[in-house]
XYZ file of C-alpha atoms in Angstrom:
294
model
C -0.003 0.002 -0.003
C 1.397 3.449 -0.910
C 2.642 5.544 1.977
C 0.112 8.294 1.269
C -2.735 5.851 1.896
C -1.109 4.413 5.022
C -0.982 7.903 6.559
C -4.555 8.716 5.544
C -6.822 9.328 8.514
C -10.503 8.544 7.866
C -11.948 10.562 10.776
C -12.035 13.993 9.019
C -13.740 12.483 5.982
C -16.286 10.691 8.131
C -17.109 13.958 9.851
C -17.580 15.649 6.472
C -19.686 12.798 5.092
C -23.098 13.987 6.430
C -22.583 17.464 4.962
C -21.484 16.006 1.647
C -24.503 13.693 1.501
C -26.853 16.614 2.176
C -25.199 18.685 -0.547
C -25.346 15.770 -2.962
C -29.017 15.010 -2.217
C -30.426 18.533 -2.018
C -28.086 20.572 -4.242
C -26.013 18.642 -6.761
C -28.580 15.960 -7.660
C -31.417 18.498 -8.255
C -29.020 20.605 -10.350
C -28.149 17.556 -12.446
C -31.861 16.739 -12.889
C -32.555 20.317 -14.045
C -29.737 20.163 -16.588
C -30.888 16.768 -17.919
C -34.478 18.042 -18.167
C -33.248 21.032 -20.202
C -32.096 18.588 -22.875
C -35.590 17.172 -23.394
C -38.959 18.420 -24.641
C -40.577 17.594 -21.301
C -43.892 19.416 -20.888
C -44.812 18.863 -17.254
C -43.741 16.988 -14.131
C -44.047 13.231 -14.565
C -43.511 13.283 -18.312
C -40.352 11.679 -19.660
C -39.998 13.737 -22.795
C -37.714 12.959 -25.711
C -34.107 14.040 -26.038
C -33.667 17.264 -28.031
C -30.098 18.144 -27.066
C -29.412 21.860 -27.272
C -32.760 22.491 -28.961
C -34.305 24.293 -25.969
C -31.267 26.540 -25.660
C -31.385 27.445 -29.344
C -35.087 28.151 -29.016
C -34.903 30.512 -26.045
C -31.973 32.463 -27.512
C -34.033 33.163 -30.621
C -37.180 33.966 -28.655
C -38.097 37.611 -28.155
C -39.708 37.000 -24.757
C -36.585 35.396 -23.276
C -34.233 37.996 -24.722
C -36.550 40.716 -23.443
C -36.600 39.164 -19.975
C -32.813 38.902 -20.049
C -32.498 42.587 -20.951
C -35.084 43.613 -18.357
C -33.250 41.665 -15.681
C -29.957 43.320 -16.625
C -31.585 46.757 -16.297
C -33.278 45.720 -13.080
C -29.990 44.474 -11.591
C -28.168 47.679 -12.519
C -31.035 49.796 -11.185
C -31.258 47.988 -7.849
C -27.778 46.723 -6.978
C -25.963 50.044 -7.437
C -28.420 52.393 -5.658
C -29.289 50.000 -2.827
C -25.591 49.323 -2.058
C -24.757 53.020 -2.334
C -27.623 53.983 -0.001
C -26.738 51.213 2.446
C -23.138 52.439 2.548
C -24.180 56.085 3.030
C -26.634 55.129 5.787
C -23.882 53.162 7.514
C -21.490 56.103 7.338
C -24.105 58.500 8.672
C -25.106 56.190 11.546
C -21.645 54.835 12.307
C -21.477 56.302 15.794
C -23.810 54.631 18.277
C -26.190 57.095 19.959
C -29.827 56.941 20.985
C -30.846 58.788 17.820
C -28.685 56.616 15.527
C -30.116 53.454 17.102
C -33.644 54.624 16.351
C -32.711 55.580 12.792
C -30.979 52.237 12.222
C -34.118 50.404 13.303
C -36.263 52.587 11.056
C -34.041 52.004 8.027
C -33.851 48.269 8.671
C -37.634 47.903 9.099
C -38.378 47.485 5.337
C -36.198 44.367 5.374
C -38.582 42.749 7.858
C -41.615 43.315 5.622
C -42.275 40.296 3.364
C -41.865 41.131 -0.316
C -45.489 40.223 -1.014
C -46.669 42.612 1.724
C -44.339 45.368 0.508
C -45.662 44.880 -3.045
C -49.247 45.252 -1.818
C -48.300 48.480 -0.029
C -46.557 49.908 -3.070
C -49.558 49.157 -5.274
C -51.416 51.798 -3.267
C -48.379 54.090 -3.367
C -48.202 53.898 -7.196
C -51.945 53.918 -7.829
C -52.865 56.646 -10.389
C -54.620 59.767 -9.070
C -55.423 58.449 -5.587
C -52.065 56.846 -4.777
C -49.751 58.303 -2.145
C -47.106 59.323 -4.671
C -49.548 61.075 -7.017
C -51.231 62.748 -4.028
C -48.029 64.559 -3.051
C -46.977 65.191 -6.630
C -50.352 66.875 -7.225
C -49.509 69.321 -4.432
C -46.471 70.306 -6.483
C -48.650 70.882 -9.541
C -47.662 67.693 -11.340
C -50.200 65.579 -13.194
C -51.114 62.021 -12.262
C -49.016 59.185 -13.663
C -49.832 55.521 -14.234
C -46.579 54.246 -12.677
C -47.277 50.550 -13.082
C -49.221 50.853 -16.346
C -46.595 52.809 -18.315
C -44.026 50.542 -20.034
C -41.389 53.247 -19.551
C -41.989 53.556 -15.793
C -43.139 50.134 -14.582
C -39.681 48.575 -14.279
C -38.341 51.693 -12.557
C -41.212 51.430 -10.056
C -40.169 47.862 -9.210
C -36.591 49.092 -8.838
C -37.736 51.721 -6.345
C -39.506 49.092 -4.252
C -36.461 46.804 -4.271
C -34.077 49.623 -3.350
C -36.350 50.725 -0.494
C -36.463 47.184 0.834
C -32.794 46.217 0.480
C -30.834 49.357 1.377
C -31.343 48.897 5.119
C -30.311 45.259 4.896
C -27.008 46.122 3.218
C -26.510 48.907 5.749
C -26.080 46.246 8.474
C -23.140 44.661 6.669
C -21.449 48.027 6.178
C -22.010 48.938 9.820
C -20.321 45.692 10.833
C -17.498 46.352 8.392
C -16.961 49.874 9.674
C -16.451 48.515 13.162
C -13.376 46.711 11.829
C -11.764 49.814 10.344
C -8.873 50.729 12.698
C -9.286 54.136 14.276
C -5.543 54.688 14.266
C -5.423 54.396 10.464
C -8.013 57.145 10.133
C -6.257 59.285 12.747
C -2.928 58.850 10.991
C -4.480 59.965 7.683
C -6.078 62.934 9.430
C -2.733 63.954 10.964
C -1.185 63.740 7.496
C -3.696 66.349 6.349
C -6.238 64.136 4.563
C -9.736 65.593 4.513
C -12.876 63.510 5.096
C -13.328 62.551 1.435
C -9.682 61.536 1.144
C -9.914 59.412 4.292
C -13.070 57.830 2.917
C -11.533 57.000 -0.471
C -8.024 55.985 0.612
C -8.661 54.436 4.037
C -12.250 53.411 4.709
C -13.366 52.064 1.326
C -10.236 49.904 0.708
C -10.597 48.367 4.182
C -14.255 47.571 3.405
C -13.241 45.588 0.324
C -14.364 42.213 1.718
C -17.687 43.711 2.785
C -18.305 45.266 -0.640
C -17.407 41.985 -2.364
C -19.879 40.045 -0.214
C -22.681 42.600 -0.522
C -22.342 42.837 -4.307
C -22.716 39.066 -4.661
C -25.796 38.803 -2.455
C -27.300 41.852 -4.221
C -26.829 40.158 -7.610
C -28.453 36.989 -6.291
C -31.358 39.035 -4.968
C -31.785 40.811 -8.309
C -32.225 37.446 -10.082
C -34.043 35.383 -7.476
C -36.924 37.688 -6.451
C -40.236 37.352 -8.248
C -42.990 38.003 -5.698
C -43.321 41.696 -6.513
C -43.619 41.009 -10.248
C -46.456 38.534 -9.675
C -48.318 40.825 -7.271
C -47.798 44.173 -8.994
C -47.431 43.747 -12.768
C -47.520 40.063 -13.856
C -44.688 40.892 -16.249
C -46.588 43.744 -17.924
C -47.306 46.154 -19.349
C -46.176 44.818 -22.725
C -43.564 42.553 -21.017
C -41.788 45.639 -19.627
C -41.319 43.968 -16.238
C -40.949 40.377 -17.381
C -37.828 39.238 -15.502
C -35.978 35.946 -15.982
C -37.524 34.178 -13.017
C -41.034 35.233 -14.073
C -40.308 34.015 -17.608
C -39.296 30.637 -16.124
C -42.453 30.594 -13.996
C -44.601 31.261 -17.065
C -42.949 28.548 -19.146
C -43.305 25.958 -16.382
C -46.716 26.745 -14.903
C -48.649 28.627 -17.580
C -47.364 27.233 -20.889
C -46.376 23.784 -19.512
C -42.998 23.699 -21.219
C -40.568 22.375 -18.617
C -37.881 21.875 -21.246
C -37.679 25.580 -21.999
C -38.145 26.502 -18.352
C -35.229 24.347 -17.218
C -33.036 25.581 -20.072
C -33.735 29.177 -19.029
C -32.959 28.166 -15.419
C -29.566 26.750 -16.421
C -28.737 29.892 -18.382
C -29.810 32.096 -15.484
C -27.713 30.157 -12.961
C -24.712 30.178 -15.293
C -25.012 33.952 -15.802
C -25.374 34.528 -12.050
C -22.365 32.344 -11.312
C -20.272 34.191 -13.927
C -21.318 37.604 -12.593
C -20.605 36.602 -8.993
C -17.194 35.206 -9.943
C -16.364 38.304 -11.969
C -17.475 40.612 -9.149
C -15.370 38.760 -6.572
C -12.284 38.643 -8.784
C -12.605 42.322 -9.673
C -13.090 43.463 -6.092
C -10.410 41.161 -4.687
C -7.788 43.257 -6.421
C -8.631 46.116 -4.090
C -9.510 44.084 -1.024
C -7.705 44.832 2.204
C -7.427 42.065 4.770
C -6.259 43.195 8.172
C -3.387 41.149 9.590
């Protein structure tokens, strides 16, 4: 027996075995089933379907609805990830010092995170309602005319972005608050003694030391931008004119309305691959400027 095997200790692998079995049963095996289903013309659960190879992938990439959903999701991600992270970071900077007032404001800003997305969507329906909605009510006081926020193809997606930003900014604020606690005070004081103003200290000291926090928050924000669908179902059902049809809603339609599991699973594989690529690219890009305290 080779020496490497004689020195092999089985205990660590036995301890890892339950976790590996859970991953295999509830993550890797379902992923394999989804990929295999994407290679068939399966119509609904229980059907076997016939093998079509890459046919479903060729179909969705030539389909206007899928390409439109892909473009909408790209716009939605850009319009939610950037502002929600920026607001979360600014809130964390403003409420960095712990006082009675800052504690109250932190709780107020975090409160939208506790509201279920379905409930938040129902609330925002009344906010965006034409003429009698809360937003139009206050805009009318400024002399502005009523707007059909959810019925206008040019404004509907932006309205969903506003809801998502409102809900997520406070959540990301918590991560930045935790990250700011790890920024050494002496580094900021040293920069201040050297004559750096607040913006210079922010750019050259605080932000680089929050590199790991930014990397983590960007990834979970991207996942959120792809994996949330409740507000689309409650508020717009993908309309008007497919203006808010996101990837996950497209998959939902193919699977549960059009009974085409082959196309639905193919779109799922493409979505997961795109999300994985974006997450990997974000981490690699931000790791170049990441500071790890030693």
